[in-house]
Structures are given as C-alpha cells and as structure tokens.
C-alpha cells in the first residue's frame, strides 16, 4: 500500500500516527515533496478510509492484486454433493477424513463407515498417489475411483480426491465433489486449467516451498479457467524440523483467513507425518482460522499401503471430531448408523418390515415384542381414562426417508386414512435429494391465562400488574419448583385489557416447560398466581387455564425441492399456484391445512401427544389477525420449489399419562429424538411433507387416482385377509 501525503504534511507525525495503527512505513527513496510512504508488508490490515482520515494524508493507493478473482471469494459457500444433501461450508469446522489411498472396495467401504459414524460428511481418498519413489505404491487408479464412489454413495458422503494428471481429470471430476490438487502440482498450470474447466470446487494444497502469493496466484489460475471456488489447504512447508514431515505454517492460515478473508483448510496429517501430533496440530490449525480439517485415517494403519504412520486410528478420528465440536452420526441400538432409508419397504410383508426395522435399528426386545402384537393391555387402558369398556386399535405405520436438520428419522404414524403415510414418505424422499428439511423451534414457552372480571380502572390495574412483573414471576415459580430446578419456569408476563366497560382483564403467564407439553404445569401456575393478582387489582377471578394458542412456542420448517424430483416444471408451477389459491381463499386454506395436519396429527397420535391441542393451536394461528390463512406457503425458485411453514406446537417428550402406552414407547424408540423442540421440528416436517404430497397430486393427476390405486391395493389385501381368516375358520 502506498500513502501519498499533502505538501504541508509533517511526515514524521503521519508516520507515527500510522505506527499507532500498526502500519510500519518507509519513505520511498527520492521522494521529496509530496512525501510518499510505502507500508511494509507485515503491517496490520487497516481500511483505507481510516488512513485517509489522518491529518496530512492526501491519498491511499492499493497495489493492483495479482489474484482479483481469489480476492473476491467469500469465506463461506454451498457445496452440492453427488450423494447427499448440499453442505454449507465455512461457519464452523468441517472435518474431511479418509485413507491416504483407496486400496480395495472393502478397505474404502470400512473407512467410509467409520468416517460417516464420526459425524464427517466428506470422505477423502486417493486413486492416484504422487510418491517420491517410483518403486512405492502408486495407487489403484481408475478402478479405485469406482470403489470410492460406491462407498461414498452407500454412506451418504461427499468425495474429495486428487487429480494428478490431465489424463484423468474427467474421470476424477465425475466422482469428486471437491477435486484436490496436491502440493507437488500446485504450479502445474496445465493441470490447474484442466481441473478449473471441470467446474468443480477445488482444494488447492500449498507447495512445500511456495510463498502465500504464489499459492493465491495458483488459485487464480483455477478460477480463471472456471472453478467455482478454491479452498486453500495448508499442509506444511519445508522447514528445519527433522522429526516432522513438514513445518505446518499456522501463521499463513491465520493470515489467509483473518486478514485476507479466505476459506482455508489445514492438513495436519502431512504437516506432522506422525499420528501422535495430528490432533494438537489439527486443533491449532482450526484455532488459527482453518474452516476445514483434512486428515488421513485407516481402519488398520499398520496395514496401510501408503502413509501408514500418519493415518489416525478410528478412535483418534472420533476424538478429533469431538474436539472440533462435530457430533457423531446417530447410531441405532446395534451401533450401526441410524437411517430412515428402507428402499422397497412397502413391498415387504408386515413381519419382514418388523424384522428389517429391528435388525437395522437394533430395536429393544420390548419394542420388537410390541410390534408383533400391537394393541393395549386392558389394565393399562383402564388406568388411562374413565368408564373404559375395551380398547380400540388403529394401524401403526412408519413414514420413511425423513431427513431433518441433517439427521435421519423414521417417523411413526397412526392414521386410518390410506395414502397419508405413502405420500409423506414420497415427499420426504424428494426433499431429501436437496438436503432434507431445515427447521427450528423456539423454547417451549407455554401461555397460561388468568381472567379477572369487574376490575375497576382496568388500565391502571393493568399497569399495576406490569409493575409487579417480578413478583408475579417469583410467585409463579414458587408453584413449580421441580420445573425451575430442571431449568424451566415462568419467564415473562403480559396483561391485556379485553373490555373496559365490564373491567375484563387477562393476565398472561409465559412458562418455559422444557420437554413437557406443559398443560398441568401452566394450569398450576395460573391457579397459584390468581389470588395475589386479585388482591392487587380487585375484581373477581374467572378462568385460570392454559391457552391453546401458545404464540411463544412456535416451530418453523422449510425445504427446497428440485423440479426433477417433483416430476417437472409444470408440477412445480401447479404447486405454487395452489399455494396462492389457498393464500387468497379461506375455503381452500382450510383444506390445505387439513393436508398439513394429516401428517402432524398422525405423528402426534403415534407419540401420545394431545392432538386436539395441536389442532386448536394450528387453526387459531391460521386465523390470527385477518382472514384464515394456509399455514404453509410454496414459492417457485429457479430450480424448483421452496416451501416454508410456521405454527405453534405444544408437544412433549416427558410426562403425560400416554407415556404409559407401550405403543408410544415403541414409537419413541423408532423416531430417535432428543427432546420436545426436536420433536416439534420433526412433526412440522411431517406436516410439510404431507402438504407437498397432497399439492403435487392435486396439481398433477388429481387426488383420486393415487388414492384409488392405494385403495385398490388395500382392498385386494383386505380381501386376501378375509379369505385367509375364512379358510382358517373353515
Ligand atoms: C386429504 O386428506 C387431504 C387433501 O384434501 C389436502 C389438500 O387438499 O391439500 C388432499
């Protein structure tokens, strides 16, 4: 950077002001007036506007960058994957792991399984190996690309693999989600051009002796030739350390990320060359600013055909993932990865379905027994409610293919209507192809109401209650010590004047009920607070009860669906038009919302939730403000559709009498959720999936055809059952 001073400037005081900002300068030789200062390269990074504000500075000139395209790259980006949902990279650390070389189908399959179970989403592995000695193992070549691809597909991982020569760029790019350029090839400009032309994201390793400028310029070559994004990977440079393979240049990682704003990766495996130092080096790289950590791992490092000494052991990979804050993939009861994908499940017999779920998900003996018999014990039923005379059964099904916030869920559904389960599973499969559902839920804050009638001077009374907010909260929490001990409790109050003439005033109490549905908790709070409130403002206490419109307990869900998965642009257009119709017409909106509740209610019943409360809340929310509206909205995007929905969902995973139901316990084991908020998001996803499937059918062939096909199938099997039972009886 060059700083030109004004003719009257005191160059010494300008230089010392600059020094105060961390900018070290020297006057350019021969410059008399005006003085021109050159900023030394190791100075701090300061915006030109700040420098221009210093008295005596006339102009700040930046040197022309040798790599303008690289400079324009954002430090975060979306990586689309061939086998799995797209990844948002840059916020948080991404761990990429795999063997140095792809050695055999079994070796890469086993490694991919352990990489996926550690929580990684990207698998690395070389088909072509650049080795110092021509006598060393050179990689299994093209066939290894096929093995890598198969393993990645099976375990739902993205692929990072190296292109070593222009000869195989096409084949490598066909398998890779990120093409790696190794350090030896950083300045192989012909190869960079060929890889750039594939249009793939590139991970560019720094050459052992390359300066940062040379490295960035190599990145520019890739971008000039068409690469959409370049990740700069530090893997160690030549140094004086004889006990390490290279010297990992953590300073350059910090410089590139924090000063130049680039996406940086670190490869501590090649930096250290020895497994005992990889974890601390990986962490130091991440601490310095690396957003991606690339490590080698091998199921049996002692048998690795290349770079065995630097391959992590499986348990070290898991430890590294933990230290980097990466959650391991969900595992089923038998330690296998938990999945919601069961292709051709519907073609199996009921017994085969039970066995498939039991073996794949490692279901407990209790759940397996329950699935075989179903139903409800008469004694349990007798304790659940009053005047019980028998039990009443409905089918328990599972909707498949659900992926929500990056996690699979088998979704239990209890519903008598044909096609609801199949439709939700189909829609979930379409959504899965573009990453699955994304959603979040607010804290589980329920609303309780205390009604006061005949209050004199209601506005003043309302103000009194507002001023006593802290006392009311304390009083509320005294009533629910166990909930407070669990981290919940009353968090806020609100007062509403409903009718001045009759002095009708309502106090709202907002209570965080954690993982409970919370009806009993908030009713207790309302009843306990009411007497004091009445003493303070007069009038007479009316109702003290929860509201089924819990506006502070909302769930948001959204998804994208590609046209190709929906069945074409016309269907995508049709669904967007159907959404507009519902947005303009309450008659249609109510049917639209029924389609959403088909999914939500079915899960609610299977999981023992109060579905009447859910229905009441959903419809009240849809009618809030103006006209009754659809809860979800579908909009056309360039590639397909975007759907989103928001609604209140008061559901719980602890407490409630229905937990006594063995079917609910079995359903809870199947669905694998970590608490009420996660369950709310999943139920909303089931609702949005059902809605998508209904609109797709309506916008296409019409609802009856699919319905009738399923009815026919069911009728056929019902006739078969009747026949079998009849024959059995005879
Ligand atoms: C039927 O259970 C649900 C639908 O009517 C929903 C809709 O019309 O969007 C198909």
XYZ file of C-alpha atoms and ligand atoms in Angstrom:
740
model
C 0.000 0.000 0.000
C 1.248 3.486 -0.910
C 0.276 6.592 1.106
C 0.693 9.993 -0.545
C 0.979 12.934 1.855
C -0.144 16.516 1.322
C 2.505 19.131 0.525
C 2.172 20.654 4.014
C 2.148 17.340 5.900
C 4.524 16.646 8.748
C 5.702 13.251 7.518
C 7.100 12.229 10.913
C 3.810 12.784 12.716
C 1.874 10.991 9.918
C 4.296 8.050 10.159
C 3.884 7.856 13.922
C 0.063 8.064 13.634
C 0.260 5.181 11.164
C 2.541 3.273 13.506
C -0.129 3.683 16.187
C -2.475 1.776 13.871
C 0.115 -0.982 13.395
C 1.279 0.266 9.982
C 5.045 0.377 9.564
C 6.151 2.646 6.739
C 9.228 3.899 4.943
C 9.532 6.918 2.691
C 10.119 5.952 -0.919
C 13.667 6.821 -1.970
C 13.939 10.051 -3.947
C 10.552 11.297 -2.946
C 10.932 14.949 -1.894
C 7.514 16.633 -1.833
C 4.943 15.359 -1.552
C 6.307 12.529 0.594
C 5.178 9.042 -0.424
C 5.146 6.348 2.261
C 5.202 2.648 1.491
C 3.526 0.384 4.058
C 5.637 -2.631 4.963
C 4.006 -5.963 4.235
C 3.958 -7.300 7.801
C 1.835 -4.366 8.975
C -1.691 -4.660 10.299
C -4.690 -4.615 7.985
C -6.367 -1.200 8.186
C -9.106 0.141 5.963
C -8.033 2.957 3.551
C -10.847 5.163 4.912
C -9.233 5.136 8.386
C -5.825 6.073 6.908
C -7.286 8.832 4.753
C -8.748 10.414 7.894
C -5.248 11.059 9.317
C -4.201 14.683 9.001
C -1.585 15.070 6.292
C -2.684 12.074 4.197
C -3.720 13.053 0.674
C -4.348 9.661 -0.919
C -4.114 5.928 -0.294
C -3.214 3.705 -3.246
C -3.570 -0.049 -3.223
C -1.248 -2.131 -5.336
C -3.090 -3.976 -8.098
C -3.812 -7.505 -6.928
C -2.335 -10.403 -8.913
C -5.375 -12.502 -7.991
C -8.567 -10.405 -8.139
C -10.877 -13.415 -8.512
C -9.402 -15.069 -5.435
C -9.780 -11.798 -3.521
C -13.492 -11.707 -4.354
C -14.219 -15.197 -2.965
C -16.464 -15.215 0.110
C -15.218 -17.200 3.123
C -18.353 -19.386 3.104
C -20.025 -21.300 0.274
C -22.514 -24.065 -0.518
C -21.092 -27.353 -1.754
C -23.509 -29.560 -3.672
C -22.858 -33.255 -3.249
C -23.498 -36.126 -5.648
C -24.572 -38.440 -2.855
C -26.384 -36.450 -0.225
C -27.676 -33.072 0.734
C -25.699 -29.925 -0.005
C -23.311 -28.634 2.644
C -22.982 -25.073 3.875
C -19.257 -24.700 4.429
C -17.405 -22.033 6.311
C -19.324 -21.497 9.542
C -17.856 -23.994 11.974
C -15.234 -26.614 11.185
C -15.729 -29.281 8.537
C -13.801 -32.478 9.100
C -12.759 -34.422 5.995
C -11.309 -37.867 6.601
C -10.315 -40.987 4.743
C -7.364 -43.122 3.807
C -4.289 -41.829 2.023
C -5.006 -44.271 -0.789
C -8.090 -46.192 -1.854
C -6.712 -49.713 -1.604
C -9.688 -52.027 -2.139
C -13.508 -51.922 -2.149
C -13.630 -53.345 1.385
C -10.988 -51.004 2.777
C -12.721 -47.868 1.457
C -16.165 -49.139 2.483
C -14.983 -49.827 6.029
C -13.233 -46.463 6.210
C -16.272 -44.620 4.825
C -18.447 -46.256 7.506
C -16.171 -45.056 10.282
C -15.827 -41.593 8.726
C -19.638 -41.253 8.492
C -20.185 -42.553 12.022
C -17.708 -39.986 13.390
C -20.034 -37.288 12.014
C -17.973 -36.348 8.920
C -19.810 -35.507 5.710
C -16.809 -35.663 3.347
C -14.626 -38.650 2.516
C -11.095 -38.219 1.199
C -9.048 -40.875 -0.573
C -6.560 -41.019 -3.420
C -6.873 -43.181 -6.523
C -3.579 -41.843 -7.891
C -0.720 -41.331 -5.473
C 2.184 -38.973 -6.099
C 5.100 -40.778 -4.413
C 8.684 -39.672 -4.059
C 9.937 -43.109 -5.069
C 8.830 -44.731 -8.340
C 9.021 -48.071 -6.504
C 6.348 -47.102 -3.931
C 2.640 -47.926 -4.316
C 1.220 -45.520 -6.928
C -2.497 -46.007 -6.224
C -5.108 -48.323 -7.746
C -6.005 -45.825 -10.480
C -9.352 -45.625 -12.240
C -10.887 -48.684 -10.556
C -10.238 -47.025 -7.180
C -12.450 -44.134 -8.279
C -15.344 -46.588 -8.714
C -14.719 -48.094 -5.265
C -14.573 -44.618 -3.740
C -17.804 -43.594 -5.449
C -19.635 -46.727 -4.298
C -18.514 -46.264 -0.686
C -19.474 -42.576 -0.723
C -22.910 -43.372 -2.128
C -23.531 -46.136 0.392
C -22.611 -43.941 3.360
C -24.063 -40.677 2.024
C -20.720 -38.855 1.903
C -19.188 -36.266 -0.389
C -15.851 -37.065 -2.055
C -12.519 -35.233 -2.029
C -9.995 -36.890 -4.336
C -6.877 -35.817 -6.159
C -6.377 -35.212 -9.878
C -2.715 -35.878 -10.561
C -2.550 -35.559 -14.306
C -4.533 -34.041 -17.129
C -5.055 -37.577 -18.448
C -7.615 -38.460 -15.752
C -9.219 -35.139 -14.914
C -12.587 -36.098 -16.428
C -12.790 -39.384 -14.544
C -11.743 -37.775 -11.271
C -14.242 -34.924 -11.682
C -17.039 -37.432 -12.375
C -16.606 -38.847 -8.865
C -15.308 -35.885 -6.864
C -17.362 -33.224 -5.155
C -14.091 -31.442 -4.441
C -11.088 -32.077 -6.701
C -7.809 -31.933 -4.838
C -4.637 -30.508 -6.329
C -1.671 -31.903 -4.425
C 1.248 -29.808 -3.253
C 3.551 -31.194 -5.956
C 1.146 -29.931 -8.613
C 0.346 -26.508 -7.168
C 2.145 -24.810 -10.028
C 1.301 -27.332 -12.752
C -0.631 -24.708 -14.681
C -1.835 -27.041 -17.425
C -3.375 -29.303 -14.794
C -4.870 -26.316 -12.976
C -6.503 -25.169 -16.214
C -7.907 -28.640 -16.931
C -9.301 -29.020 -13.410
C -10.713 -25.463 -13.486
C -12.594 -26.352 -16.685
C -14.434 -29.207 -14.953
C -16.406 -26.622 -12.962
C -15.699 -28.458 -9.709
C -14.762 -26.901 -6.382
C -11.007 -27.348 -5.879
C -8.948 -27.934 -2.767
C -5.537 -26.467 -3.568
C -2.702 -27.668 -1.403
C 0.200 -25.331 -0.889
C 3.513 -26.441 -2.394
C 6.293 -27.161 0.094
C 8.310 -24.148 -0.992
C 5.563 -21.787 -2.156
C 5.034 -18.287 -0.848
C 1.499 -17.232 0.049
C 1.405 -15.018 -3.058
C 2.355 -17.930 -5.336
C -0.297 -20.062 -3.681
C -3.009 -17.435 -4.177
C -1.920 -16.941 -7.798
C -2.260 -20.682 -8.398
C -5.822 -20.321 -7.070
C -6.375 -17.540 -9.594
C -5.438 -19.955 -12.407
C -8.180 -22.324 -11.268
C -10.808 -19.583 -11.049
C -9.847 -18.099 -14.425
C -10.452 -21.486 -16.037
C -13.871 -21.998 -14.478
C -13.518 -23.439 -10.967
C -16.459 -22.102 -8.934
C -14.492 -21.996 -5.683
C -10.983 -22.658 -4.404
C -10.200 -23.871 -0.888
C -6.628 -23.090 0.182
C -5.176 -26.020 2.091
C -2.075 -25.592 4.241
C -0.217 -28.900 4.582
C 3.210 -27.856 5.821
C 6.176 -26.222 4.134
C 9.857 -27.100 4.003
C 11.468 -26.288 7.333
C 14.303 -27.120 9.636
C 12.471 -29.678 11.757
C 13.855 -33.171 11.216
C 11.323 -35.000 13.394
C 8.316 -33.719 11.456
C 7.481 -34.391 7.846
C 6.926 -30.649 7.173
C 6.508 -27.439 9.160
C 2.811 -26.639 9.413
C 2.531 -22.913 8.729
C -0.238 -21.917 11.129
C 0.665 -18.245 10.677
C -0.278 -18.399 6.996
C -3.629 -19.982 7.899
C -4.372 -17.049 10.214
C -3.181 -14.544 7.609
C -5.269 -16.018 4.806
C -8.391 -16.404 6.873
C -8.383 -13.431 9.239
C -6.649 -10.831 7.078
C -7.476 -11.865 3.512
C -10.864 -13.425 4.344
C -10.334 -16.738 2.519
C -11.730 -20.203 3.163
C -8.746 -22.142 4.496
C -8.219 -25.828 5.160
C -5.482 -27.476 7.183
C -3.946 -30.893 6.569
C -2.144 -31.804 9.798
C -1.508 -35.364 8.562
C 1.049 -34.177 6.014
C 2.133 -31.369 8.302
C 3.178 -33.781 11.053
C 3.703 -37.053 9.200
C 3.141 -38.843 12.520
C -0.175 -39.707 14.117
C 0.753 -38.696 17.661
C 0.844 -34.993 16.728
C -2.102 -34.775 14.367
C -4.786 -33.937 16.941
C -2.989 -30.946 18.503
C -1.944 -29.669 15.070
C -5.491 -30.025 13.742
C -6.814 -28.044 16.688
C -4.149 -25.351 16.323
C -4.989 -25.049 12.620
C -8.682 -24.699 13.423
C -7.915 -22.181 16.174
C -5.855 -20.151 13.686
C -8.821 -19.940 11.324
C -8.953 -23.139 9.250
C -12.604 -23.914 8.485
C -11.804 -27.375 7.171
C -9.555 -30.056 8.650
C -8.347 -32.806 6.326
C -6.963 -35.947 7.979
C -5.954 -39.435 6.991
C -7.493 -42.365 8.807
C -7.259 -46.100 8.227
C -9.139 -48.984 9.875
C -5.771 -50.811 10.263
C -2.984 -48.233 9.824
C -0.319 -50.909 10.253
C -1.545 -52.492 7.015
C -1.907 -49.253 5.031
C -0.164 -49.376 1.665
C 0.909 -45.728 1.918
C 1.467 -43.168 4.693
C 0.522 -45.625 7.490
C 2.487 -43.720 10.188
C 0.343 -40.625 9.711
C -3.025 -42.411 9.492
C -5.224 -41.839 12.536
C -6.700 -44.804 14.362
C -10.529 -44.917 14.243
C -10.817 -43.862 17.912
C -8.494 -40.908 17.265
C -10.768 -39.730 14.457
C -13.749 -39.867 16.806
C -11.787 -37.956 19.448
C -10.750 -35.307 16.900
C -14.353 -34.912 15.734
C -15.405 -34.439 19.349
C -12.701 -31.838 19.978
C -13.775 -29.941 16.857
C -17.374 -29.902 18.081
C -18.663 -32.311 15.423
C -21.499 -34.513 16.660
C -21.189 -38.208 15.803
C -23.816 -39.576 13.434
C -26.844 -41.006 15.151
C -26.403 -44.688 15.775
C -29.071 -47.295 16.087
C -29.384 -49.590 19.115
C -26.950 -52.034 17.488
C -24.225 -49.423 16.896
C -24.945 -49.235 13.142
C -25.694 -45.846 11.579
C -29.339 -44.884 12.147
C -31.170 -44.434 8.841
C -34.648 -43.628 7.586
C -33.970 -45.101 4.128
C -35.508 -48.529 3.602
C -35.942 -48.958 -0.167
C -38.951 -51.085 -1.209
C -40.164 -51.313 2.394
C -43.773 -51.249 1.233
C -43.243 -54.423 -0.808
C -42.315 -56.450 2.267
C -44.757 -58.341 4.465
C -45.572 -56.834 7.858
C -43.368 -59.414 9.541
C -40.475 -58.615 7.189
C -40.928 -54.900 7.911
C -40.729 -55.541 11.631
C -37.598 -57.648 11.172
C -35.950 -55.073 8.905
C -36.549 -52.281 11.399
C -35.474 -54.453 14.308
C -32.192 -55.539 12.721
C -31.254 -52.238 11.068
C -32.158 -50.027 14.014
C -31.280 -52.512 16.744
C -34.694 -52.202 18.379
C -35.093 -53.269 22.013
C -36.767 -56.580 22.814
C -39.726 -54.679 24.344
C -40.327 -52.721 21.140
C -39.933 -55.815 18.965
C -42.494 -57.636 21.115
C -44.873 -54.700 20.942
C -44.647 -54.505 17.136
C -45.589 -58.172 16.864
C -48.782 -57.868 18.892
C -49.654 -54.167 18.904
C -52.654 -53.085 20.946
C -53.051 -52.032 24.537
C -53.309 -54.094 27.665
C -56.782 -53.860 29.234
C -55.333 -52.925 32.642
C -53.215 -50.126 31.190
C -56.266 -48.871 29.291
C -58.383 -48.953 32.437
C -55.893 -46.664 34.193
C -55.668 -44.170 31.360
C -59.194 -42.827 31.384
C -62.671 -43.417 32.778
C -65.517 -45.835 32.107
C -63.241 -47.991 29.962
C -65.023 -50.957 28.436
C -62.465 -52.143 25.876
C -59.613 -50.920 23.663
C -59.736 -49.646 20.091
C -56.865 -50.152 17.656
C -55.550 -48.284 14.602
C -52.626 -49.142 12.284
C -49.142 -48.071 13.401
C -47.040 -47.277 10.298
C -43.691 -45.652 9.638
C -43.070 -42.835 7.161
C -39.583 -43.170 5.704
C -36.881 -41.060 4.042
C -37.152 -38.181 6.504
C -34.012 -36.124 6.975
C -34.388 -33.062 9.189
C -31.543 -30.705 10.069
C -29.077 -33.266 8.726
C -30.443 -36.182 10.785
C -32.485 -39.167 9.673
C -35.716 -40.056 11.454
C -38.055 -42.994 10.977
C -41.411 -41.307 11.572
C -44.122 -43.324 13.320
C -47.669 -42.511 12.219
C -51.050 -43.689 13.438
C -53.734 -42.869 10.897
C -56.686 -44.665 9.358
C -56.652 -42.748 6.044
C -54.933 -44.589 3.166
C -52.142 -42.781 1.316
C -51.132 -40.396 4.129
C -48.062 -42.475 5.086
C -47.057 -43.286 1.500
C -47.496 -39.657 0.466
C -45.380 -38.312 3.335
C -42.630 -40.866 2.610
C -42.622 -39.943 -1.082
C -42.429 -36.239 -0.408
C -39.667 -36.783 2.175
C -37.683 -38.679 -0.488
C -37.994 -35.753 -2.905
C -36.960 -33.244 -0.250
C -34.093 -35.461 0.877
C -32.491 -35.189 -2.546
C -31.990 -31.466 -1.982
C -30.787 -31.683 1.585
C -33.856 -32.557 3.635
C -35.937 -30.295 5.857
C -34.487 -27.436 7.862
C -36.215 -26.093 10.920
C -36.047 -24.752 14.414
C -38.334 -24.318 17.367
C -38.440 -21.580 19.976
C -38.006 -22.506 23.632
C -41.010 -24.484 24.929
C -42.796 -21.475 26.383
C -46.448 -22.123 27.159
C -49.048 -19.446 27.841
C -51.409 -19.508 30.824
C -54.298 -17.078 31.252
C -55.887 -15.646 34.393
C -59.237 -13.974 33.792
C -60.337 -11.072 36.021
C -63.796 -9.532 35.666
C -65.255 -6.373 37.173
C -61.890 -4.726 37.728
C -62.303 -1.031 38.411
C -59.992 1.228 36.408
C -58.687 -1.600 34.222
C -55.926 0.462 32.609
C -54.487 1.398 35.994
C -54.876 -2.202 37.159
C -53.037 -3.441 34.076
C -50.216 -1.008 34.832
C -50.067 -2.248 38.448
C -49.634 -5.814 37.239
C -46.941 -4.792 34.769
C -45.051 -3.113 37.592
C -45.399 -6.224 39.721
C -43.962 -8.386 36.943
C -41.042 -9.697 39.007
C -43.274 -10.519 41.987
C -45.686 -12.406 39.717
C -42.831 -14.385 38.161
C -41.477 -15.259 41.623
C -44.924 -16.343 42.775
C -45.402 -18.446 39.647
C -42.068 -20.173 40.110
C -42.813 -20.978 43.765
C -45.634 -23.160 42.462
C -43.411 -25.251 40.161
C -40.081 -25.822 41.992
C -39.333 -29.065 40.083
C -39.718 -27.348 36.714
C -37.498 -24.472 37.905
C -34.881 -26.997 39.087
C -34.903 -28.522 35.581
C -34.102 -25.109 34.073
C -37.667 -24.069 33.195
C -40.134 -21.765 34.907
C -42.058 -18.560 34.386
C -40.090 -16.234 32.110
C -42.462 -13.348 31.425
C -45.938 -11.907 31.990
C -48.248 -9.763 29.923
C -51.541 -8.000 30.646
C -54.372 -7.466 28.168
C -57.452 -5.322 28.665
C -60.282 -7.058 26.818
C -63.265 -4.917 27.806
C -63.133 -1.580 29.613
C -66.891 -1.426 30.285
C -67.051 -4.683 32.217
C -63.495 -4.390 33.551
C -62.355 -7.602 31.838
C -58.630 -8.013 32.133
C -56.433 -11.028 31.319
C -53.044 -11.803 32.763
C -50.770 -13.960 30.581
C -48.065 -16.027 32.230
C -45.324 -17.379 29.990
C -43.745 -20.533 31.339
C -40.832 -22.476 29.892
C -41.902 -26.098 30.319
C -38.768 -27.727 28.851
C -39.502 -31.106 27.302
C -43.022 -31.368 28.736
C -46.209 -30.498 26.888
C -46.789 -28.416 29.995
C -50.579 -28.171 30.362
C -50.554 -29.212 34.021
C -47.557 -27.033 34.817
C -49.095 -23.832 33.471
C -52.525 -24.560 34.918
C -50.836 -24.922 38.331
C -49.057 -21.613 37.816
C -52.243 -19.800 36.833
C -54.143 -21.128 39.836
C -51.345 -20.191 42.238
C -50.852 -16.677 40.961
C -54.552 -15.753 40.714
C -55.324 -14.980 44.419
C -52.451 -12.474 44.756
C -53.347 -10.844 41.467
C -56.938 -10.452 42.607
C -55.751 -8.875 45.898
C -53.670 -6.331 43.962
C -56.244 -5.230 41.392
C -59.632 -6.320 42.724
C -62.420 -7.759 40.569
C -63.275 -11.419 40.572
C -61.095 -14.260 39.332
C -62.539 -16.217 36.409
C -60.724 -18.895 34.423
C -57.162 -19.995 35.167
C -56.090 -22.183 32.283
C -53.546 -22.575 29.510
C -54.119 -21.065 26.094
C -54.012 -23.453 23.159
C -52.589 -20.626 21.110
C -49.049 -20.632 22.531
C -47.546 -17.854 20.443
C -44.193 -18.154 22.171
C -43.909 -21.851 21.324
C -43.509 -21.740 17.574
C -41.859 -24.066 15.130
C -40.512 -23.076 11.726
C -39.813 -25.553 8.950
C -38.704 -25.154 5.361
C -37.374 -27.140 2.440
C -36.368 -26.930 -1.193
C -37.402 -29.435 -3.827
C -35.815 -29.740 -7.243
C -38.114 -29.756 -10.275
C -36.598 -33.006 -11.477
C -37.604 -34.758 -8.240
C -41.101 -33.290 -8.284
C -41.772 -34.546 -11.775
C -41.172 -31.420 -13.848
C -41.629 -27.687 -14.103
C -45.395 -27.916 -14.676
C -45.930 -29.606 -11.337
C -43.738 -27.046 -9.582
C -45.790 -24.260 -11.207
C -49.017 -26.022 -10.242
C -48.000 -26.321 -6.580
C -47.020 -22.633 -6.416
C -50.417 -21.756 -7.952
C -52.182 -23.985 -5.434
C -50.396 -22.144 -2.645
C -51.555 -18.761 -3.994
C -55.116 -20.090 -4.191
C -55.014 -21.070 -0.514
C -53.479 -17.721 0.416
C -56.468 -15.936 -1.125
C -59.324 -18.166 -0.112
C -60.163 -19.456 3.396
C -62.313 -22.221 1.866
C -59.243 -23.632 0.178
C -56.909 -22.728 3.081
C -58.850 -24.983 5.453
C -58.400 -27.985 3.119
C -54.759 -27.064 2.527
C -54.235 -27.023 6.312
C -56.048 -30.319 6.700
C -53.443 -31.811 4.372
C -50.704 -30.491 6.684
C -52.427 -31.810 9.799
C -52.764 -35.225 8.157
C -49.039 -35.599 8.779
C -48.771 -33.774 12.102
C -51.743 -35.493 13.739
C -50.655 -38.964 12.623
C -47.281 -38.495 14.332
C -48.973 -36.871 17.334
C -51.230 -39.886 17.874
C -48.348 -42.360 17.489
C -46.299 -40.429 20.033
C -49.094 -39.957 22.554
C -49.484 -36.209 22.074
C -52.615 -34.136 22.694
C -53.623 -33.760 19.042
C -56.743 -31.733 19.940
C -54.455 -29.077 21.431
C -52.316 -29.163 18.292
C -55.347 -28.777 16.027
C -56.762 -25.934 18.129
C -53.433 -24.093 18.086
C -52.847 -24.616 14.365
C -56.260 -23.325 13.316
C -56.189 -20.390 15.748
C -52.767 -19.437 14.382
C -54.012 -19.722 10.806
C -56.857 -17.345 11.652
C -54.808 -14.879 13.656
C -55.014 -11.264 12.521
C -57.002 -11.190 9.308
C -58.524 -13.980 7.255
C -57.924 -17.663 7.883
C -54.673 -18.443 6.010
C -52.721 -21.517 4.901
C -50.051 -22.436 7.436
C -47.548 -23.205 4.679
C -46.526 -21.294 1.593
C -44.894 -22.684 -1.570
C -42.935 -20.469 -3.926
C -41.297 -21.170 -7.255
C -37.468 -20.976 -7.293
C -35.085 -21.186 -10.254
C -34.606 -24.892 -9.679
C -37.921 -25.979 -8.220
C -39.894 -25.021 -5.149
C -39.310 -23.570 -1.729
C -41.797 -24.419 0.999
C -41.999 -22.902 4.462
C -44.346 -23.089 7.402
C -44.706 -21.744 10.916
C -47.158 -22.826 13.591
C -47.418 -23.284 17.354
C -46.816 -26.861 18.504
C -47.317 -27.746 22.137
C -45.923 -31.246 22.415
C -43.801 -33.059 24.964
C -41.407 -35.962 25.300
C -41.662 -36.343 29.077
C -44.638 -36.683 31.402
C -48.227 -37.165 30.344
C -50.334 -40.230 31.012
C -49.891 -41.553 27.491
C -46.252 -42.429 28.236
C -47.745 -45.458 29.930
C -48.779 -46.703 26.477
C -46.297 -49.326 25.221
C -47.054 -48.303 21.616
C -45.929 -44.761 22.411
C -42.721 -46.102 23.961
C -42.097 -48.190 20.826
C -42.795 -45.198 18.572
C -40.428 -43.042 20.646
C -37.692 -45.648 20.213
C -38.234 -45.690 16.452
C -38.164 -41.936 15.966
C -34.968 -41.093 17.908
C -35.436 -37.526 19.033
C -33.563 -35.612 21.717
C -36.380 -33.588 23.218
C -39.573 -31.648 22.678
C -38.095 -28.976 20.412
C -36.565 -31.529 18.072
C -39.813 -33.457 18.016
C -41.746 -30.276 17.180
C -39.456 -29.672 14.193
C -39.874 -33.265 13.026
C -43.667 -33.118 13.329
C -43.706 -29.889 11.350
C -41.571 -31.634 8.689
C -44.117 -34.466 8.551
C -46.826 -31.822 8.067
C -44.974 -30.013 5.307
C -44.216 -33.330 3.572
C -47.891 -34.333 3.674
C -48.863 -30.935 2.321
C -46.325 -31.185 -0.519
C -47.512 -34.648 -1.479
C -51.173 -33.555 -1.483
C -50.493 -30.459 -3.585
C -48.358 -32.440 -6.012
C -51.142 -34.943 -6.534
C -53.761 -32.187 -6.849
C -51.651 -30.194 -9.290
C -50.991 -33.329 -11.348
C -53.218 -36.288 -11.951
C -55.692 -35.295 -9.208
C -56.063 -36.827 -5.775
C -58.420 -39.637 -6.707
C -56.136 -41.655 -8.980
C -53.410 -42.195 -6.389
C -55.963 -42.607 -3.641
C -57.840 -45.188 -5.690
C -54.678 -47.097 -6.580
C -53.853 -47.403 -2.885
C -57.458 -48.217 -2.017
C -57.418 -50.967 -4.646
C -54.172 -52.367 -3.248
C -55.551 -52.249 0.279
C -58.904 -53.705 -0.805
C -57.063 -56.532 -2.536
C -55.072 -57.331 0.583
C -58.194 -56.941 2.761
C -59.997 -59.489 0.559
C -56.991 -61.747 0.958
C -57.131 -61.365 4.754
C -60.882 -62.097 4.827
C -60.329 -65.121 2.626
C -57.492 -66.403 4.779
C -59.432 -65.867 8.003
C -62.451 -67.534 6.424
C -60.395 -70.505 5.266
C -58.788 -70.680 8.691
C -62.217 -70.737 10.336
C -63.354 -73.470 7.980
C -56.991 -35.254 2.176
O -56.890 -35.967 3.403
C -56.131 -34.017 2.213
C -56.221 -33.105 0.988
O -57.565 -32.692 0.787
C -55.343 -31.918 1.255
C -55.401 -30.842 0.189
O -56.392 -30.690 -0.499
O -54.380 -30.109 0.097
C -55.784 -33.832 -0.248
